[in-house]
XYZ file of C-alpha atoms in Angstrom:
665
model
C 9.314 19.278 -19.216
C 6.458 21.780 -20.128
C 3.676 21.136 -17.940
C 1.298 21.932 -20.970
C 2.196 18.704 -22.477
C 1.337 16.420 -19.484
C -2.046 15.313 -21.142
C -2.825 13.410 -24.178
C -1.824 15.231 -27.515
C 0.518 15.985 -30.471
C 3.475 15.557 -28.082
C 2.681 12.251 -26.564
C 0.300 10.839 -28.416
C -3.256 9.578 -27.039
C -1.428 7.265 -24.549
C 1.230 9.271 -22.567
C 3.802 7.808 -20.351
C 7.363 8.313 -19.626
C 10.001 6.601 -21.442
C 11.736 3.811 -19.481
C 14.610 5.080 -17.497
C 18.078 3.516 -18.557
C 19.989 5.207 -15.724
C 22.108 3.040 -13.422
C 21.680 3.026 -9.537
C 24.535 5.532 -9.454
C 23.394 7.724 -11.877
C 19.764 7.610 -10.243
C 21.246 8.584 -6.834
C 23.099 11.378 -8.691
C 20.134 12.689 -10.123
C 17.973 12.609 -6.999
C 20.924 14.531 -5.041
C 20.691 17.336 -7.758
C 16.990 17.318 -7.733
C 17.166 17.670 -3.831
C 19.843 20.496 -4.438
C 17.618 22.270 -6.880
C 14.443 22.366 -4.493
C 16.666 23.666 -1.586
C 18.033 26.319 -3.715
C 14.379 27.232 -4.408
C 13.201 26.660 -1.056
C 10.983 30.082 -0.700
C 9.028 28.825 -3.452
C 8.321 25.710 -1.416
C 7.445 27.483 1.991
C 4.225 27.553 3.722
C 4.265 31.203 4.407
C 4.924 32.008 0.522
C 2.177 29.685 -0.547
C -0.418 30.815 1.948
C 0.096 34.564 1.444
C -0.229 34.254 -2.486
C -3.335 32.517 -2.078
C -4.654 34.416 0.424
C -4.009 37.642 -1.764
C -5.922 36.037 -4.577
C -8.639 34.682 -2.609
C -9.919 37.910 -0.843
C -12.625 38.949 -3.257
C -13.782 35.565 -4.249
C -15.999 35.100 -1.129
C -17.984 38.160 -2.246
C -18.886 36.476 -5.460
C -22.036 35.051 -6.179
C -22.633 31.946 -7.958
C -22.979 33.433 -11.360
C -19.676 35.042 -10.916
C -17.862 32.022 -9.613
C -18.999 30.051 -12.373
C -17.546 32.738 -14.821
C -14.373 32.841 -12.975
C -14.147 28.718 -13.093
C -14.455 28.960 -16.773
C -11.929 31.569 -17.273
C -9.255 29.902 -15.321
C -9.902 26.498 -17.193
C -9.450 28.310 -20.227
C -6.219 29.861 -19.176
C -4.748 26.611 -17.779
C -5.536 24.546 -20.521
C -3.892 27.208 -22.916
C -1.008 27.965 -20.949
C -0.509 24.914 -18.757
C 0.452 24.967 -14.874
C 2.261 28.147 -14.423
C 2.738 29.506 -10.840
C 0.405 31.946 -11.112
C -2.354 30.135 -12.515
C -1.781 27.154 -9.963
C -2.115 30.023 -7.154
C -5.315 31.130 -8.849
C -6.722 27.765 -9.026
C -5.899 26.890 -5.327
C -7.675 29.860 -4.219
C -10.771 29.084 -6.408
C -10.839 25.533 -5.318
C -10.724 26.367 -1.548
C -13.708 28.631 -1.994
C -15.859 26.170 -3.712
C -14.998 23.452 -1.388
C -16.165 25.843 1.262
C -19.542 26.085 -0.377
C -20.056 22.591 -1.483
C -18.477 20.377 1.140
C -18.726 23.036 3.963
C -14.736 22.458 4.274
C -12.300 25.305 3.696
C -8.697 24.059 3.246
C -6.557 24.987 6.203
C -3.166 26.704 5.502
C -1.276 23.650 6.136
C -3.447 21.689 3.340
C -2.761 24.670 1.210
C 0.764 24.070 1.600
C 0.584 20.105 1.321
C -1.375 20.735 -2.120
C 1.273 22.908 -3.522
C 3.884 20.258 -2.713
C 2.015 17.574 -4.728
C 1.134 19.659 -7.694
C 4.621 20.206 -7.815
C 5.594 16.570 -7.913
C 6.623 15.983 -4.276
C 5.599 14.043 -1.579
C 3.778 15.719 1.357
C 4.258 14.308 4.802
C 1.061 15.136 6.808
C 0.372 13.484 10.046
C -2.570 11.365 10.207
C -6.022 13.270 10.803
C -4.576 16.404 8.920
C -7.183 15.758 6.142
C -5.148 14.208 3.358
C -8.115 13.741 1.211
C -9.266 16.996 1.109
C -5.600 18.313 0.457
C -5.358 16.020 -2.661
C -8.381 18.003 -4.123
C -6.071 20.976 -4.857
C -3.517 19.363 -7.082
C -6.400 17.082 -8.669
C -8.661 19.777 -9.716
C -6.015 22.132 -10.726
C -4.362 19.596 -13.058
C -7.951 18.150 -14.248
C -8.944 21.956 -14.947
C -5.781 22.056 -17.139
C -6.869 19.108 -19.086
C -4.589 16.522 -17.614
C -6.012 13.089 -16.609
C -5.710 12.548 -12.989
C -5.555 9.220 -11.124
C -6.030 9.503 -7.308
C -4.651 6.192 -6.231
C -5.138 4.691 -2.598
C -4.713 1.603 -0.891
C -8.154 -0.290 -1.151
C -11.653 -0.216 -2.941
C -13.554 0.931 -0.013
C -11.446 4.465 0.244
C -11.616 4.993 -3.606
C -15.318 4.669 -3.922
C -15.707 6.617 -0.539
C -13.509 9.573 -1.689
C -14.939 9.541 -5.007
C -18.429 9.969 -3.505
C -17.646 12.490 -1.070
C -15.912 14.865 -3.397
C -18.315 14.648 -6.210
C -20.290 17.967 -5.214
C -16.875 19.683 -5.520
C -15.704 18.120 -8.815
C -19.188 18.924 -10.351
C -19.211 22.407 -9.465
C -15.984 22.832 -11.042
C -17.096 21.342 -14.010
C -15.178 18.027 -13.696
C -16.698 14.430 -13.879
C -15.215 11.900 -11.718
C -15.586 8.113 -11.023
C -14.192 5.314 -8.917
C -12.757 2.264 -10.613
C -13.193 -0.951 -8.259
C -12.970 -4.495 -7.961
C -15.738 -6.218 -10.208
C -16.190 -3.675 -12.817
C -16.413 -4.957 -16.158
C -13.908 -3.658 -19.193
C -16.578 -1.355 -20.799
C -17.383 0.613 -17.535
C -13.747 0.676 -16.807
C -13.012 2.282 -20.084
C -15.718 4.560 -19.735
C -14.602 5.855 -16.209
C -10.973 6.228 -17.094
C -12.335 8.728 -19.682
C -13.229 11.038 -16.790
C -11.154 14.094 -15.956
C -10.519 12.626 -12.166
C -10.499 8.801 -11.676
C -10.172 7.512 -8.017
C -8.803 3.805 -7.729
C -6.334 1.630 -6.147
C -2.935 0.755 -6.988
C -3.825 -2.862 -7.707
C -6.581 -1.949 -10.189
C -4.886 0.621 -12.240
C -1.528 -1.343 -12.541
C -3.512 -4.410 -13.797
C -5.582 -2.327 -16.078
C -2.511 -1.002 -17.753
C -0.845 -4.381 -18.186
C -4.290 -5.141 -20.072
C -3.485 -2.376 -22.152
C 0.004 -3.487 -22.819
C -1.299 -6.837 -23.755
C -4.002 -5.766 -26.062
C -1.398 -3.650 -28.221
C 0.897 -6.607 -28.639
C 4.513 -6.798 -28.805
C 5.259 -3.316 -30.530
C 8.039 -1.510 -28.759
C 8.540 2.335 -28.707
C 6.116 5.287 -28.953
C 5.921 5.663 -32.480
C 4.945 1.935 -33.068
C 2.506 2.232 -30.242
C 0.805 5.224 -31.578
C 0.698 3.893 -35.283
C -0.909 0.735 -34.036
C -3.423 2.811 -32.112
C -4.151 4.783 -35.758
C -4.660 1.497 -37.384
C -6.947 0.315 -34.939
C -9.084 3.580 -35.188
C -9.077 3.292 -39.046
C -10.535 -0.418 -38.969
C -12.804 0.300 -36.212
C -13.444 4.041 -35.955
C -15.899 3.847 -32.840
C -13.914 1.150 -31.123
C -10.877 1.856 -28.620
C -9.677 -1.457 -27.397
C -7.534 0.198 -24.715
C -8.846 0.951 -21.184
C -6.882 3.991 -20.060
C -5.861 7.243 -21.588
C -2.300 6.794 -20.576
C -0.120 7.474 -17.558
C -0.292 11.388 -17.082
C -0.386 12.360 -13.446
C -0.895 10.421 -10.326
C -1.557 11.259 -6.876
C -0.940 8.608 -4.090
C -2.643 8.527 -0.934
C -0.935 6.575 1.666
C 1.921 6.618 -0.568
C 4.418 4.432 1.821
C 1.616 1.789 1.781
C 1.536 1.710 -2.001
C 4.892 2.553 -2.939
C 6.842 0.657 -0.441
C 4.765 -1.936 1.552
C 3.369 -3.470 -1.593
C 6.472 -2.828 -3.914
C 8.413 -6.278 -3.136
C 5.406 -8.264 -4.873
C 5.490 -8.042 -8.815
C 2.059 -7.638 -10.464
C 1.350 -10.491 -12.972
C -1.457 -10.829 -15.122
C -2.044 -14.825 -15.729
C -4.117 -17.110 -17.807
C -5.474 -20.430 -16.473
C -4.348 -23.832 -17.510
C -5.158 -27.393 -16.374
C -3.036 -28.704 -13.679
C -0.055 -30.903 -14.504
C -0.524 -32.553 -11.042
C -3.625 -34.225 -9.681
C -5.229 -33.583 -6.378
C -3.710 -36.798 -5.230
C -0.289 -35.949 -6.459
C -0.417 -32.721 -4.057
C -1.625 -35.034 -1.465
C 1.345 -37.564 -1.999
C 3.598 -34.536 -1.500
C 2.328 -33.249 1.613
C 2.275 -36.969 2.946
C 6.059 -37.215 2.042
C 6.904 -33.682 3.436
C 5.254 -34.701 6.796
C 7.500 -37.579 7.256
C 10.716 -35.801 6.877
C 12.392 -34.274 10.013
C 13.819 -30.656 10.128
C 17.489 -30.268 10.306
C 17.890 -34.205 9.784
C 16.144 -34.418 6.445
C 15.799 -30.706 5.371
C 16.881 -27.153 6.332
C 14.802 -24.229 6.400
C 15.156 -20.490 6.581
C 11.636 -19.447 7.450
C 12.583 -15.643 6.573
C 13.449 -16.198 3.042
C 11.375 -19.278 2.832
C 14.086 -21.239 1.163
C 14.033 -24.955 1.680
C 17.332 -27.202 0.910
C 16.965 -31.283 1.387
C 19.698 -32.747 2.963
C 21.445 -35.964 1.348
C 19.697 -38.121 4.206
C 16.410 -36.345 3.241
C 17.001 -36.961 -0.486
C 17.829 -40.715 0.419
C 14.453 -40.823 2.415
C 12.306 -39.704 -0.330
C 13.999 -42.238 -2.705
C 12.932 -44.893 -0.252
C 9.572 -43.574 0.076
C 8.206 -42.974 -3.699
C 7.852 -46.901 -4.176
C 4.280 -47.368 -5.182
C 3.424 -43.718 -5.966
C 3.594 -43.806 -9.592
C 6.261 -43.275 -12.620
C 6.456 -39.353 -12.141
C 7.870 -39.715 -8.684
C 10.886 -41.318 -10.238
C 11.933 -38.262 -11.693
C 14.463 -36.678 -8.839
C 14.097 -33.173 -9.642
C 10.482 -33.055 -10.093
C 10.103 -35.116 -6.879
C 12.013 -32.921 -5.030
C 10.555 -29.785 -6.248
C 7.015 -30.879 -5.283
C 8.369 -31.938 -1.655
C 9.984 -28.609 -1.310
C 6.682 -26.794 -1.992
C 5.144 -29.075 0.234
C 7.268 -27.971 3.222
C 7.081 -24.456 2.479
C 3.234 -24.565 2.309
C 3.255 -26.675 5.784
C 5.896 -24.694 7.632
C 5.715 -21.260 6.373
C 1.960 -20.608 5.256
C -0.363 -20.819 8.355
C -3.988 -20.163 8.429
C -5.322 -16.753 9.612
C -1.633 -15.504 9.300
C -0.826 -15.671 5.725
C -4.366 -16.779 4.459
C -7.902 -17.130 5.434
C -10.446 -19.720 4.434
C -13.651 -17.919 3.086
C -16.364 -19.711 1.193
C -13.976 -22.944 1.050
C -11.440 -20.936 -1.052
C -7.867 -19.875 0.151
C -7.533 -16.328 0.199
C -4.387 -14.621 0.491
C -4.019 -11.768 3.301
C -1.541 -8.802 2.989
C 0.709 -9.211 5.910
C 1.342 -5.556 6.097
C -2.259 -4.139 6.177
C -4.405 -7.475 7.428
C -6.808 -7.052 4.090
C -7.771 -10.052 1.993
C -5.956 -9.348 -1.484
C -8.768 -10.568 -4.094
C -7.930 -12.490 -7.140
C -4.312 -13.295 -5.981
C -2.886 -16.501 -6.063
C 0.620 -18.115 -5.309
C 2.780 -19.282 -8.095
C 4.346 -22.792 -9.027
C 1.816 -24.794 -7.418
C 2.077 -23.276 -3.989
C -1.672 -22.356 -4.056
C -2.668 -25.732 -5.038
C -0.611 -27.108 -2.342
C -2.038 -25.128 0.252
C -5.454 -25.723 -0.940
C -5.003 -29.437 -0.582
C -3.509 -28.835 2.851
C -6.693 -27.219 3.875
C -8.998 -29.752 1.838
C -10.466 -27.226 -0.717
C -11.276 -27.649 -4.023
C -7.938 -27.399 -6.114
C -7.876 -24.311 -8.552
C -6.460 -24.264 -11.963
C -2.735 -23.278 -12.174
C -2.077 -19.912 -13.975
C 0.657 -19.111 -16.124
C 1.773 -15.324 -16.662
C 0.993 -13.306 -19.836
C 2.513 -10.106 -18.528
C 4.390 -8.542 -15.321
C 5.261 -5.243 -14.225
C 6.611 -4.032 -10.383
C 5.141 -1.117 -8.943
C 8.501 0.560 -9.256
C 8.503 0.236 -13.101
C 4.749 1.192 -13.478
C 4.547 4.263 -11.201
C 7.885 5.476 -12.755
C 6.205 5.597 -16.155
C 3.908 8.628 -14.990
C 4.701 11.898 -16.440
C 4.361 13.397 -12.983
C 3.962 11.511 -9.602
C 2.810 12.966 -6.201
C 1.425 11.773 -3.006
C 0.988 12.125 0.573
C 1.352 9.981 3.775
C 1.690 10.451 7.715
C 4.716 7.980 7.888
C 7.350 8.939 5.124
C 10.425 9.934 6.845
C 11.787 6.282 7.381
C 11.690 5.754 3.813
C 12.386 9.189 2.268
C 15.771 8.189 0.770
C 14.166 5.243 -0.872
C 11.005 7.353 -2.276
C 13.767 9.812 -3.615
C 15.974 7.307 -5.221
C 13.379 4.889 -6.719
C 10.398 7.178 -7.662
C 12.170 10.611 -7.769
C 9.748 11.616 -5.080
C 11.419 14.695 -2.737
C 9.479 14.356 0.587
C 8.857 17.557 2.681
C 7.487 17.442 6.332
C 4.179 19.394 6.559
C 3.208 21.143 9.943
C 0.144 20.097 12.184
C -2.724 22.289 11.907
C -2.991 22.080 15.621
C -0.154 20.998 18.113
C -0.442 17.089 18.668
C -1.620 16.192 22.063
C -0.591 12.502 21.701
C 1.136 10.896 24.574
C 3.536 8.106 23.828
C 4.156 5.711 26.434
C 7.161 3.435 26.923
C 7.051 -0.106 25.551
C 6.739 -2.807 27.869
C 8.256 -6.048 27.144
C 7.611 -9.025 29.529
C 9.513 -12.327 29.687
C 6.584 -14.595 29.034
C 3.170 -14.653 27.184
C 1.493 -15.239 30.430
C 2.922 -12.143 31.707
C 2.006 -10.248 28.667
C -1.728 -11.304 28.622
C -1.935 -10.622 32.489
C -0.625 -7.254 31.873
C -2.502 -6.501 28.928
C -6.066 -7.476 30.526
C -5.037 -5.440 33.641
C -4.242 -2.289 31.273
C -7.530 -2.880 29.113
C -9.676 -2.932 32.317
C -8.120 -0.050 33.934
C -8.739 2.321 30.625
C -12.218 0.908 30.061
C -13.133 1.412 33.684
C -12.345 5.251 32.920
C -14.787 5.126 29.868
C -12.088 5.751 27.216
C -12.297 3.921 23.786
C -9.444 1.474 23.118
C -7.918 0.361 19.979
C -5.901 -2.978 20.107
C -3.431 -3.695 17.190
C -2.692 -7.132 16.306
C -0.288 -8.631 13.606
C -2.379 -11.367 12.138
C -6.084 -12.580 11.915
C -4.858 -15.431 14.223
C -3.542 -13.042 16.894
C -6.699 -10.871 16.583
C -8.926 -13.982 17.233
C -6.440 -15.151 20.151
C -6.885 -11.692 21.918
C -10.647 -11.824 21.290
C -10.593 -14.962 23.307
C -8.575 -13.225 26.026
C -11.455 -10.113 26.304
C -14.313 -12.497 26.085
C -12.943 -14.662 28.969
C -12.305 -11.448 31.007
C -15.873 -10.242 30.483
C -14.753 -7.280 28.232
C -17.120 -6.576 25.385
C -15.491 -5.831 22.240
C -15.545 -5.853 18.399
C -12.928 -7.464 15.978
C -11.877 -5.777 12.691
C -9.542 -7.994 10.490
C -9.702 -9.626 7.042
C -12.737 -11.818 7.791
C -14.762 -8.758 8.654
C -13.306 -6.124 6.324
C -16.518 -5.437 4.573
C -17.901 -3.907 8.009
C -14.762 -1.919 8.472
C -16.691 1.604 8.051
C -19.154 0.641 10.461
C -16.812 -0.997 13.177
C -14.472 2.196 12.943
C -17.391 4.480 13.429
C -18.163 3.232 16.696
C -14.288 2.856 17.776
C -14.289 6.130 19.410
C -17.301 5.905 21.208
C -17.237 5.663 25.202
C -16.350 2.321 26.498
C -15.491 0.992 22.995
C -12.879 -1.938 22.821
C -11.700 -2.788 19.042
C -9.512 -5.389 18.050
C -7.924 -4.726 14.645
C -5.255 -6.267 12.532
C -2.664 -3.747 10.845
C -5.371 -2.381 8.397
C -6.729 -0.476 11.897
C -9.073 1.467 9.642
C -6.144 3.118 7.863
C -7.584 5.985 5.941
C -10.604 6.433 7.718
C -11.406 8.694 10.713
C -11.996 7.548 14.098
C -14.204 10.213 15.520
C -14.546 10.798 19.105
C -17.808 10.157 20.938
C -19.451 12.802 23.137
C -17.467 13.302 26.350
C -14.271 11.019 25.180
C -12.231 13.921 24.958
C -12.538 15.102 28.450
C -11.551 11.568 29.613
C -8.216 11.620 27.560
C -9.393 10.297 24.003
C -8.707 7.208 22.395
C -5.864 4.571 23.650
C -3.994 2.511 21.431
C -2.217 -0.907 22.555
C 0.101 -2.481 20.122
C 0.604 -6.299 20.764
C 3.011 -7.204 18.399
C 6.494 -6.057 17.161
C 5.843 -4.695 13.521
C 8.373 -4.982 10.790
C 9.178 -1.358 11.116
C 8.801 1.731 13.130
C 6.852 3.448 10.372
C 4.022 0.737 10.930
C 3.879 1.464 14.651
C 3.336 5.015 13.766
C 0.552 4.021 11.451
C -1.248 2.531 14.208
C -0.420 4.943 16.785
C -1.755 7.796 14.228
C -5.485 6.445 14.954
C -5.315 8.414 18.284
C -5.043 12.149 18.836
C -5.831 13.568 15.666
C -6.477 17.329 14.789
C -5.514 18.182 18.218
C -7.823 15.892 19.983
C -6.276 14.040 23.043
C -4.968 10.415 22.898
C -2.347 8.136 24.017
C -0.761 4.930 22.876
C 1.639 1.988 23.921
C 3.168 -1.111 23.006
C 2.742 -4.328 25.367
C 4.959 -7.288 23.984
C 6.702 -10.537 25.306
C 10.140 -12.132 24.617
C 8.222 -14.986 23.271
C 6.252 -13.001 20.566
C 7.332 -14.715 17.286
C 9.097 -11.523 15.678
C 11.558 -11.600 18.720
C 12.132 -15.360 18.742
C 12.969 -15.236 15.157
C 15.438 -12.513 15.560
C 17.119 -13.134 18.672
C 18.940 -16.598 19.680
C 17.186 -18.647 22.518
C 20.354 -17.783 24.708
C 19.882 -14.194 24.453
C 16.066 -14.353 25.206
C 16.970 -16.595 28.199
C 19.451 -13.850 29.522
C 17.035 -11.177 28.945
C 14.352 -13.017 30.493
C 16.246 -13.137 33.658
C 16.216 -9.292 33.757
C 12.580 -9.426 34.100
C 11.802 -9.628 38.110
C 8.401 -10.955 39.557
C 6.610 -10.954 36.366
C 7.412 -7.480 35.779
C 8.461 -5.680 32.388
C 12.110 -5.119 31.245
C 13.555 -1.750 31.932
C 12.087 0.788 29.594
C 15.293 1.578 27.639
C 16.236 -2.167 27.401
C 12.740 -3.071 25.991
C 13.167 0.144 23.671
C 16.337 -1.237 22.183
C 15.104 -4.885 21.699
C 12.417 -3.736 19.556
C 14.181 -1.155 17.487
C 17.201 -3.424 16.568
C 14.792 -6.089 15.219
C 12.925 -3.506 13.460
C 16.081 -1.899 12.027
C 17.120 -5.513 10.682
C 13.655 -6.296 9.196
C 13.685 -2.922 7.464
C 16.954 -3.474 5.935
C 15.790 -6.784 4.637
C 12.654 -5.580 3.064
C 14.476 -2.864 1.486
C 17.033 -5.472 -0.005
C 14.230 -7.266 -1.214
C 12.558 -4.373 -3.192
C 15.918 -3.722 -4.448
C 16.555 -6.925 -5.963
C 12.948 -6.814 -7.381
C 14.015 -3.583 -9.186
C 17.054 -4.976 -10.268
C 15.481 -8.264 -11.616
C 12.582 -6.260 -13.221
C 15.310 -3.973 -15.372
C 17.189 -7.030 -16.339
C 13.777 -8.831 -17.466
C 12.957 -5.447 -19.123
C 15.884 -5.551 -21.235
C 15.749 -9.011 -22.179
C 12.231 -8.607 -23.228
C 12.992 -5.455 -25.229
C 15.734 -7.477 -27.002
C 13.060 -10.119 -28.063
C 10.769 -7.303 -29.165
C 8.173 -7.617 -26.501
C 6.515 -4.913 -23.943
C 6.909 -6.233 -20.586
């Protein structure tokens, strides 16, 4: 595909997007294999030494340019990029010029490794850069280069705070290059969103942009295919010349920061636009269902798989329900409806816990992302589960929602003409990134040698022994004056750890979904002398924990993980908060065999045997503790991968059905 046509124009119309892939899984795998082979045969073009030497050669005279000469160089480059597209020579010139302008406006000059990372992204690849290597500044290279060529660029990150922050920080660079920019975040009306999407560079989140895309699809109705889509746009402009009902300008080029979080962690949940409708059931009905569920006994009346959240009633359970519904109203006599309601009540009671899967805020149930610990604004569970949990918590019952349009992240991001990204934790999911999104991952070396000390995991037999060892360790590090970041798996766990520290007289701050509006302030202080910060998995990801005066000399930030995360990748995300950009730092995990993740994976007999190997409240041998954690994570990673694969297959199947019926999504 010629890079010249990546923007709106004659070839793709005013709303460019890649046609839906019809390849089978085997064909996708074969395509990924040949893509990797092609890149390896051209490895010189994708080597750091090659890129840096060429940029340095072009950049040499730029430092002597005055502002007027620099402006002329920018205008000439912009004209050539727009005319000839993203040729290798012009991209090299663009990188040299952007680096010079960044040095003058942001007082930050791209390092060699950042030039290499930016080169990978402008060529549609995934740059694996360690935390603290300046991924935000690196992304300006491909973003500004593409924008100068007239290609609309979407810079996508994991949350609204980071999108707004990056847009504001980088604004001086964009303006000096003659590029306008903006941030599309939650709470904006459609008119403002439409205006911001007209800018050359838009910072936003995966959730915001995917839902805006679905709104455009709904607006365009049920027409299928590129020609019909463009024809309807022309019709609309003839009827209302100054009105454009569409929000965006198509899907041209996306650069995804924290790509694994966006493309992997959140990819198992489809995005659905809904409309409200009155509840079929009354609040009393939900209450009755919860009462009936509380009268049933697990294994006798029902069996449950807490991992998949599947519930099946036994014959005894069905008979018990039939006996208990007397006097509850005529609708309860419907066997299928009755059992469906009780199953949802059982799921709400056993599988969804406050401060783990959701929090109560302003007397409303708000869903928590279990991977990041962040509140997922405006999200709700389907099929009456939301209302069931609201009833359980005594909240006002919200209206039910019915779907208008849906799409998975796999399909949405697959529609960009060009996709690229960066993250510090990619290697574990590199194969999936290539197979699903066609993103080839390349490791970028660090600017400075990492000084991070990774200590062995300590796994104790009991929760009490873990708590004792943890408090002893915190007191020891705290006495040295070093700051400590404590990673927990849920809001509930972060609050429990806070109680432990308070009882021990250790002053600390908590960062979780209940305090996420203060995230920047809390993280800004997390690297100061004697600071203790308790955080959920969000842990200020995407923000820099700057070390206070004298902290480096003491050994830097120390990170303690207190739970077994679902993947090794999430462990590395947490550990990556320390020892950034050549700073010193250390990290370790302190766990127990009574932790939920281990109890759910191992049988009670195995756990009892393992507990017997821990002598006198001591931790298990290091190699054994490591093996226990890795087996759990390997299994969970496989399970999550299967969930995402099933969602992708279901999405393709649904797409074929809807296409046959003449609908978009």
